[in-house]
CSV table of C-alpha atoms and ligand atoms in Angstrom, one decimal:
chain,number,residue,atom,x,y,z
A,19,MET,CA,99.3,78.9,106.9
A,20,ILE,CA,100.4,82.5,107.9
A,21,VAL,CA,101.8,84.4,105.0
A,22,LEU,CA,103.7,87.7,104.9
A,23,GLY,CA,102.9,89.7,101.7
A,24,ILE,CA,105.1,92.5,100.3
A,25,GLU,CA,104.1,94.9,97.5
A,26,THR,CA,106.7,97.3,96.1
A,27,SER,CA,105.9,97.3,92.4
A,28,CYS,CA,105.4,101.1,92.0
A,29,ASP,CA,104.9,104.0,94.4
A,30,GLU,CA,103.3,102.2,97.4
A,31,THR,CA,105.0,100.1,100.0
A,32,GLY,CA,102.4,97.6,101.2
A,33,VAL,CA,102.8,94.7,103.6
A,34,ALA,CA,100.2,92.4,105.1
A,35,ILE,CA,99.8,89.2,107.1
A,36,PHE,CA,97.2,86.7,105.8
A,37,ASP,CA,96.2,83.6,107.7
A,38,SER,CA,94.5,80.9,105.7
A,39,GLU,CA,92.4,80.0,108.7
A,40,HIS,CA,91.5,83.4,110.1
A,41,GLY,CA,91.8,85.7,107.1
A,42,LEU,CA,93.6,89.0,107.0
A,43,LEU,CA,95.3,89.6,110.3
A,44,ALA,CA,96.9,93.1,109.6
A,45,ASP,CA,98.1,95.3,106.8
A,46,CYS,CA,100.2,98.5,106.5
A,47,LEU,CA,100.6,100.9,103.7
A,48,TYR,CA,103.0,103.7,103.0
A,49,SER,CA,102.2,105.8,100.0
A,50,GLN,CA,105.0,107.8,98.2
A,51,ILE,CA,102.6,110.2,96.5
A,52,GLU,CA,104.1,113.2,98.2
A,53,ILE,CA,107.6,112.3,96.9
A,54,HIS,CA,106.4,112.1,93.3
A,55,ALA,CA,103.6,114.7,93.2
A,56,LYS,CA,105.9,117.6,92.5
A,57,TYR,CA,107.2,115.8,89.4
A,58,GLY,CA,103.6,115.0,88.2
A,59,GLY,CA,104.4,111.3,87.9
A,60,VAL,CA,106.4,108.4,89.5
A,61,ILE,CA,110.2,108.8,89.3
A,62,PRO,CA,111.4,105.2,89.3
A,63,GLU,CA,114.8,105.8,91.1
A,64,LEU,CA,113.1,107.7,93.9
A,65,ALA,CA,110.5,105.0,94.3
A,66,SER,CA,113.2,102.3,94.7
A,67,ARG,CA,115.2,104.3,97.2
A,68,ASP,CA,112.1,105.0,99.3
A,69,HIS,CA,111.0,101.3,99.3
A,70,ILE,CA,114.5,100.5,100.7
A,71,LEU,CA,113.8,102.8,103.6
A,72,LYS,CA,110.3,101.8,104.3
A,73,THR,CA,109.8,98.1,103.7
A,74,LEU,CA,111.6,96.5,106.7
A,75,PRO,CA,110.2,99.0,109.3
A,76,LEU,CA,106.7,98.4,107.8
A,77,ILE,CA,107.2,94.6,108.1
A,78,GLN,CA,108.1,94.9,111.8
A,79,GLU,CA,105.0,97.1,112.2
A,80,VAL,CA,102.6,94.7,110.5
A,81,ILE,CA,104.0,91.7,112.5
A,82,ALA,CA,103.3,93.6,115.7
A,83,LYS,CA,99.9,94.8,114.5
A,84,ALA,CA,98.9,91.2,113.7
A,85,GLY,CA,100.0,90.1,117.2
A,86,ILE,CA,102.2,87.3,115.9
A,87,GLN,CA,105.9,86.4,116.2
A,88,GLN,CA,108.2,86.4,113.3
A,89,SER,CA,108.5,82.6,113.8
A,90,ASP,CA,104.8,82.2,113.2
A,91,ILE,CA,105.3,83.2,109.5
A,92,GLY,CA,104.9,80.1,107.4
A,93,GLY,CA,105.5,81.6,104.0
A,94,VAL,CA,106.6,84.8,102.2
A,95,ALA,CA,105.0,86.3,99.1
A,96,TYR,CA,106.3,89.4,97.3
A,97,THR,CA,105.3,91.1,94.0
A,98,ALA,CA,107.8,89.9,91.4
A,99,GLY,CA,106.2,91.8,88.5
A,100,PRO,CA,104.9,93.5,86.4
A,101,GLY,CA,106.1,96.9,87.6
A,102,LEU,CA,109.2,99.2,87.9
A,103,VAL,CA,112.2,96.9,87.9
A,104,GLY,CA,114.1,98.7,90.7
A,105,ALA,CA,111.1,99.0,92.9
A,106,LEU,CA,110.3,95.3,92.3
A,107,LEU,CA,113.9,94.3,93.1
A,108,VAL,CA,113.6,95.8,96.6
A,109,GLY,CA,110.6,93.7,97.5
A,110,ALA,CA,112.1,90.7,95.8
A,111,ALA,CA,115.4,91.0,97.6
A,112,ILE,CA,113.8,91.5,101.0
A,113,GLY,CA,111.1,88.9,100.5
A,114,ARG,CA,113.4,86.2,99.2
A,115,SER,CA,116.0,86.9,101.9
A,116,LEU,CA,113.5,86.8,104.7
A,117,GLY,CA,112.1,83.6,103.3
A,118,MET,CA,115.6,82.1,103.4
A,119,GLY,CA,116.3,83.5,106.9
A,120,LEU,CA,113.1,82.1,108.3
A,121,ASP,CA,113.5,78.9,106.3
A,122,VAL,CA,109.9,79.1,104.8
A,123,PRO,CA,108.6,78.6,101.3
A,124,THR,CA,108.7,81.9,99.3
A,125,LEU,CA,107.0,82.9,96.1
A,126,GLY,CA,107.1,85.8,93.6
A,127,VAL,CA,103.5,86.9,93.0
A,128,HIS,CA,102.0,88.5,89.8
A,129,HIS,CA,100.8,92.0,90.7
A,130,MET,CA,97.7,91.8,88.5
A,131,GLU,CA,96.8,88.4,89.9
A,132,GLY,CA,96.9,90.1,93.3
A,133,HIS,CA,94.5,92.8,92.1
A,134,LEU,CA,92.3,90.2,90.4
A,135,LEU,CA,92.0,88.2,93.7
A,136,ALA,CA,91.5,91.2,96.0
A,137,PRO,CA,87.7,90.9,96.0
A,138,MET,CA,88.2,87.5,97.7
A,139,LEU,CA,89.2,89.4,100.8
A,140,GLU,CA,85.6,90.7,101.2
A,141,ALA,CA,82.8,89.1,103.2
A,142,ASP,CA,80.9,88.0,100.1
A,143,PRO,CA,83.6,86.7,97.7
A,144,PRO,CA,82.9,85.8,94.1
A,145,GLN,CA,82.9,82.1,93.0
A,146,PHE,CA,84.8,80.9,90.0
A,147,PRO,CA,84.2,81.2,87.0
A,148,PHE,CA,83.8,85.0,86.4
A,149,VAL,CA,84.9,87.8,84.1
A,150,ALA,CA,87.4,90.2,85.6
A,151,LEU,CA,87.9,93.8,84.4
A,152,LEU,CA,91.4,94.8,85.6
A,153,VAL,CA,91.7,98.6,85.5
A,154,SER,CA,94.9,100.1,87.0
A,155,GLY,CA,97.5,102.7,86.2
A,156,GLY,CA,99.4,100.3,84.0
A,157,HIS,CA,96.8,97.8,82.7
A,158,THR,CA,93.3,97.6,81.3
A,159,GLN,CA,92.4,94.0,80.7
A,160,LEU,CA,89.3,91.8,80.4
A,161,VAL,CA,90.0,88.3,81.6
A,162,LYS,CA,88.0,85.1,81.8
A,163,VAL,CA,88.8,83.5,85.1
A,164,GLU,CA,88.1,79.8,85.7
A,165,GLY,CA,90.3,79.5,88.8
A,166,ILE,CA,93.6,80.6,90.2
A,167,GLY,CA,96.1,80.6,87.3
A,168,ARG,CA,93.4,79.7,84.8
A,169,TYR,CA,93.2,83.0,82.9
A,170,GLU,CA,92.2,83.7,79.4
A,171,LEU,CA,92.9,87.3,78.2
A,172,LEU,CA,89.8,88.4,76.3
A,173,GLY,CA,90.9,91.9,75.5
A,174,GLU,CA,93.2,94.7,76.6
A,175,SER,CA,94.2,98.3,76.0
A,176,LEU,CA,96.2,98.9,72.8
A,177,ASP,CA,97.6,102.1,74.2
A,178,ASP,CA,97.0,103.9,77.5
A,179,ALA,CA,95.5,102.1,80.5
A,180,ALA,CA,92.3,103.6,81.9
A,181,GLY,CA,94.1,104.8,85.1
A,182,GLU,CA,96.9,106.4,83.0
A,183,ALA,CA,94.2,108.2,80.9
A,184,PHE,CA,92.6,109.5,84.2
A,185,ASP,CA,96.1,110.6,85.4
A,186,LYS,CA,96.9,112.4,82.1
A,187,VAL,CA,93.5,114.2,82.0
A,188,GLY,CA,94.1,115.2,85.6
A,189,LYS,CA,97.3,116.8,84.6
A,190,MET,CA,95.6,118.6,81.7
A,191,LEU,CA,93.0,120.0,84.1
A,192,GLY,CA,95.7,121.1,86.5
A,193,LEU,CA,94.9,118.5,89.2
A,194,PRO,CA,97.5,116.9,91.5
A,195,TYR,CA,99.1,113.5,90.9
A,196,PRO,CA,97.6,110.8,90.7
A,197,GLY,CA,94.8,112.4,88.8
A,198,GLY,CA,92.2,109.6,89.0
A,199,PRO,CA,90.5,110.3,92.3
A,200,HIS,CA,90.8,114.1,91.7
A,201,VAL,CA,89.1,113.9,88.2
A,202,ALA,CA,86.4,111.7,89.8
A,203,LYS,CA,85.8,114.4,92.5
A,204,LEU,CA,85.8,117.2,90.1
A,205,ALA,CA,83.4,115.3,87.8
A,206,GLN,CA,80.8,115.2,90.6
A,207,ALA,CA,80.3,119.0,90.1
A,208,GLY,CA,80.0,118.6,86.3
A,209,THR,CA,76.8,118.8,84.3
A,210,PRO,CA,76.1,115.5,82.7
A,211,GLY,CA,75.7,115.8,78.9
A,212,ARG,CA,77.2,119.3,78.7
A,213,PHE,CA,79.9,117.6,76.6
A,214,VAL,CA,79.7,114.2,75.0
A,215,PHE,CA,83.1,112.5,74.3
A,216,PRO,CA,83.6,109.5,72.1
A,217,ARG,CA,83.4,105.9,73.4
A,218,PRO,CA,86.5,104.5,71.7
A,219,MET,CA,86.3,101.2,69.9
A,220,THR,CA,82.8,100.4,71.0
A,221,ASN,CA,81.2,100.5,67.5
A,222,ARG,CA,83.3,97.6,66.3
A,223,PRO,CA,83.4,94.0,67.5
A,224,GLY,CA,86.1,92.8,70.0
A,225,LEU,CA,87.1,93.4,73.6
A,226,ASP,CA,90.2,95.6,73.2
A,227,PHE,CA,90.4,99.2,74.4
A,228,SER,CA,92.1,102.4,73.3
A,229,PHE,CA,92.1,105.5,75.4
A,230,SER,CA,94.7,107.7,73.7
A,231,GLY,CA,92.2,109.2,71.2
A,232,LEU,CA,89.9,110.2,74.0
A,233,LYS,CA,92.8,111.9,75.8
A,234,THR,CA,93.4,114.0,72.7
A,235,PHE,CA,89.7,114.8,72.5
A,236,VAL,CA,89.9,116.1,76.0
A,237,ARG,CA,93.1,118.2,75.2
A,238,ASN,CA,91.3,119.7,72.2
A,239,THR,CA,88.2,120.5,74.1
A,240,ILE,CA,90.2,122.2,76.9
A,241,ALA,CA,92.1,124.3,74.2
A,242,GLU,CA,88.9,125.3,72.5
A,243,HIS,CA,87.3,126.6,75.7
A,244,SER,CA,90.3,128.2,77.4
A,245,ASP,CA,90.7,132.0,77.4
A,246,GLU,CA,93.7,133.8,76.0
A,247,GLU,CA,95.8,133.1,79.1
A,248,GLY,CA,95.0,129.4,78.8
A,249,LYS,CA,92.6,129.5,81.8
A,250,LEU,CA,89.4,127.4,82.0
A,251,ASP,CA,86.2,128.4,83.7
A,252,GLU,CA,85.7,126.3,86.9
A,253,GLN,CA,82.3,124.9,85.8
A,254,LEU,CA,83.7,124.0,82.4
A,255,ARG,CA,86.6,122.1,84.0
A,256,ALA,CA,84.1,120.1,86.0
A,257,ASP,CA,81.9,119.5,82.9
A,258,ILE,CA,85.0,118.2,81.0
A,259,ALA,CA,86.0,116.0,83.9
A,260,ARG,CA,82.4,114.6,83.9
A,261,ALA,CA,82.3,114.0,80.2
A,262,PHE,CA,85.7,112.2,80.3
A,263,GLU,CA,84.6,110.0,83.3
A,264,ASP,CA,81.3,109.2,81.6
A,265,ALA,CA,83.1,108.2,78.4
A,266,VAL,CA,85.5,105.9,80.2
A,267,VAL,CA,82.8,104.3,82.3
A,268,ALA,CA,80.4,103.8,79.4
A,269,THR,CA,83.3,102.3,77.3
A,270,LEU,CA,84.2,99.9,80.1
A,271,SER,CA,80.6,99.0,80.7
A,272,ILE,CA,79.9,98.2,77.0
A,273,LYS,CA,83.0,95.9,76.9
A,274,CYS,CA,82.1,94.2,80.1
A,275,ARG,CA,78.6,93.4,78.9
A,276,ARG,CA,80.1,92.1,75.7
A,277,ALA,CA,82.6,89.9,77.6
A,278,LEU,CA,79.8,88.5,79.8
A,279,GLN,CA,77.7,87.7,76.7
A,280,GLN,CA,80.6,86.1,74.9
A,281,THR,CA,81.6,83.9,77.8
A,282,GLY,CA,78.1,83.1,79.0
A,283,LEU,CA,79.1,84.1,82.5
A,284,ASN,CA,77.1,86.3,84.9
A,285,SER,CA,79.6,87.2,87.6
A,286,LEU,CA,81.8,90.3,86.9
A,287,ILE,CA,84.6,91.4,89.2
A,288,ILE,CA,86.4,94.7,88.9
A,289,ALA,CA,89.8,95.3,90.4
A,290,GLY,CA,92.8,97.7,90.3
A,291,GLY,CA,92.9,101.4,91.2
A,292,VAL,CA,90.2,102.5,88.8
A,293,SER,CA,87.7,100.0,90.3
A,294,ALA,CA,87.6,102.4,93.3
A,295,ASN,CA,85.7,104.8,91.0
A,296,LEU,CA,82.1,105.2,92.3
A,297,GLN,CA,80.6,106.1,89.0
A,298,LEU,CA,82.1,102.9,87.4
A,299,ARG,CA,80.7,100.8,90.2
A,300,GLU,CA,77.3,102.3,90.0
A,301,VAL,CA,77.0,102.0,86.2
A,302,LEU,CA,78.3,98.4,86.2
A,303,GLU,CA,76.0,97.5,89.1
A,304,LYS,CA,73.0,98.6,87.0
A,305,MET,CA,74.4,96.8,83.8
A,306,VAL,CA,74.8,93.4,85.5
A,307,ALA,CA,71.4,93.6,87.2
A,308,GLN,CA,69.7,94.3,83.9
A,309,ASP,CA,71.1,91.2,82.2
A,310,ILE,CA,69.5,87.9,83.0
A,311,ASP,CA,71.2,84.8,81.7
A,312,LYS,CA,69.8,81.6,80.1
A,313,ARG,CA,69.2,80.1,83.5
A,314,GLY,CA,67.2,83.1,84.5
A,315,SER,CA,69.7,84.4,87.1
A,316,LYS,CA,70.8,88.0,87.3
A,317,GLY,CA,74.4,89.0,87.0
A,318,LYS,CA,76.4,90.1,90.0
A,319,LEU,CA,79.2,92.6,90.5
A,320,PHE,CA,82.1,92.1,92.9
A,321,TYR,CA,84.8,94.5,94.0
A,322,ALA,CA,87.2,95.1,96.9
A,323,GLN,CA,86.9,97.8,99.5
A,324,PRO,CA,88.6,101.0,98.1
A,325,ARG,CA,91.9,100.5,100.0
A,326,PHE,CA,92.3,97.1,98.4
A,327,CYS,CA,91.5,98.4,94.9
A,328,THR,CA,94.7,100.4,94.7
A,329,ASP,CA,98.1,98.8,95.4
A,330,ASN,CA,98.4,97.1,98.8
A,331,GLY,CA,100.1,94.2,100.5
A,332,ALA,CA,96.9,92.3,101.5
A,333,MET,CA,96.2,91.2,97.9
A,334,ILE,CA,99.8,89.9,97.5
A,335,ALA,CA,99.6,88.0,100.9
A,336,TYR,CA,96.3,86.5,99.8
A,337,ALA,CA,97.4,85.5,96.3
A,338,GLY,CA,100.7,84.2,97.6
A,339,CYS,CA,99.0,82.2,100.4
A,340,GLN,CA,96.7,80.4,97.8
A,341,ARG,CA,99.7,79.4,95.7
A,342,LEU,CA,102.1,78.5,98.6
A,343,MET,CA,99.4,76.3,100.1
A,344,ALA,CA,99.1,74.5,96.8
A,345,GLY,CA,102.8,73.7,97.1
A,346,GLN,CA,104.3,76.3,94.8
A,347,GLN,CA,107.5,78.1,95.7
A,348,ASP,CA,110.5,79.7,94.1
A,349,ASP,CA,114.1,78.7,94.3
A,350,LEU,CA,116.7,80.9,96.0
A,351,GLU,CA,117.2,83.2,93.0
A,352,ILE,CA,116.0,86.8,93.5
A,353,ARG,CA,113.8,87.5,90.5
A,354,ALA,CA,111.9,90.5,89.2
A,355,GLN,CA,109.9,90.5,86.0
A,356,PRO,CA,109.0,94.0,84.9
A,357,ARG,CA,106.9,92.5,82.0
A,358,TRP,CA,105.0,89.3,82.8
A,359,SER,CA,101.9,87.9,81.1
A,360,LEU,CA,99.0,86.9,83.3
A,361,GLU,CA,98.2,83.9,81.0
A,362,SER,CA,101.7,82.4,81.6
A,363,LEU,CA,100.9,81.7,85.3
A,364,PRO,CA,100.5,78.1,86.3
A,365,ALA,CA,97.1,76.9,87.5
A,366,ILE,CA,96.7,75.5,91.0
B,23,KG4,O1,96.2,99.6,90.9
B,23,KG4,P1,96.8,100.9,91.1
B,23,KG4,O2,96.9,101.4,92.6
B,23,KG4,O3,98.3,100.9,90.6
B,23,KG4,C1,98.7,100.2,89.5
B,23,KG4,O4,98.9,99.0,89.5
B,23,KG4,O5,98.8,100.9,88.4
B,23,KG4,O6,96.1,102.0,90.2
B,23,KG4,C2,96.4,103.3,90.3
B,23,KG4,C3,95.5,104.0,89.3
B,23,KG4,C4,96.0,105.5,89.1
B,23,KG4,O7,96.0,105.7,87.7
B,23,KG4,C5,94.8,106.2,89.7
B,23,KG4,O8,94.6,107.5,89.2
B,23,KG4,C6,93.7,105.4,89.5
B,23,KG4,O9,94.2,104.1,89.7
B,23,KG4,N1,92.5,105.6,90.5
B,23,KG4,C7,91.3,106.1,90.1
B,23,KG4,C8,90.6,106.2,91.3
B,23,KG4,N2,91.4,105.9,92.3
B,23,KG4,C9,92.6,105.5,91.8
B,23,KG4,N3,90.8,106.4,88.8
B,23,KG4,C10,89.6,106.8,88.8
B,23,KG4,N4,88.8,107.0,89.9
B,23,KG4,C11,89.2,106.7,91.1
B,23,KG4,N5,88.4,106.9,92.2
B,24,ZN,ZN1,98.4,97.9,90.9
């Protein structure tokens, strides 16, 4: 089955063509970063308006790139939530209408399920069951995954998501939006151990997260070390970025190890924008390799290539294809669900 995937939940217009027999045929991405950068964050109305302009031309482009005809499309999948309602509605209206026009089954896909399954697009995909750490701009969740739609939420952030904390710290350090990749780059020049920030909620049991206290800690450290004009020495900026990244990575690593121990599983997948973070990958790679389970096998870490960690159409085309092939499809109503629990999804 050849499926067209459409992602418009936030500030990226992503489209892709996934073929169940030949894998990913093509994908195209348009990022709105430049539009929102001057405001320091995503402006929902501007996001919706830009998706309206970009989605259809991008779909034409991806069909040409895949070397197929519109009539070869056997199913349409679009992100139905969670996300910004106006942005979601653009993808939902276009996806649902195209599906009706082409007379093919059409399905609204859960954005975080898309992220979760993105490592399946790689050459060495994970096998079920596994533990998934979902770390994006809007979510930080640990999930036990037994199969598609068989999700048990083990823990989640009680306040800011990991990516959101990266973005806010980026702003405090005067870095462009979105802060995550810029904080990570600045941290490379930082001296490890120059500052040590707290690892929130790691000294009590459970798998929930909280990043808002850490953010305040960063704000106070910046204030403490800034000069009278509020300026911060360049090396200090890098040291603070490093200490922040180390604290987030260590916290995520402690909770992932706990989740693997609690579930008795040894495969860990990381997905979502923050899973592109090299320091996180490195630390988790070491952590899983150290732990040997009861059967004597080492743990293994899986992640998608960086362009499929952040928002993209390929993950939606893939997730949609699996569900459409299992016979799932939506009726003709155009639906968007800005809030949508991963656990409520049906199994296939
Ligand atoms: O998954 P995603 O593209 O969008 C959401 O679904 O939210 O994630 C975007 C988030 C942003 O907060 C961004 O700053 C963060 O992922 N991010 C990173 C890195 N690359 C993207 N955070 C830390 N290190 C990175 N290399
Ligand atoms: Zn996302």
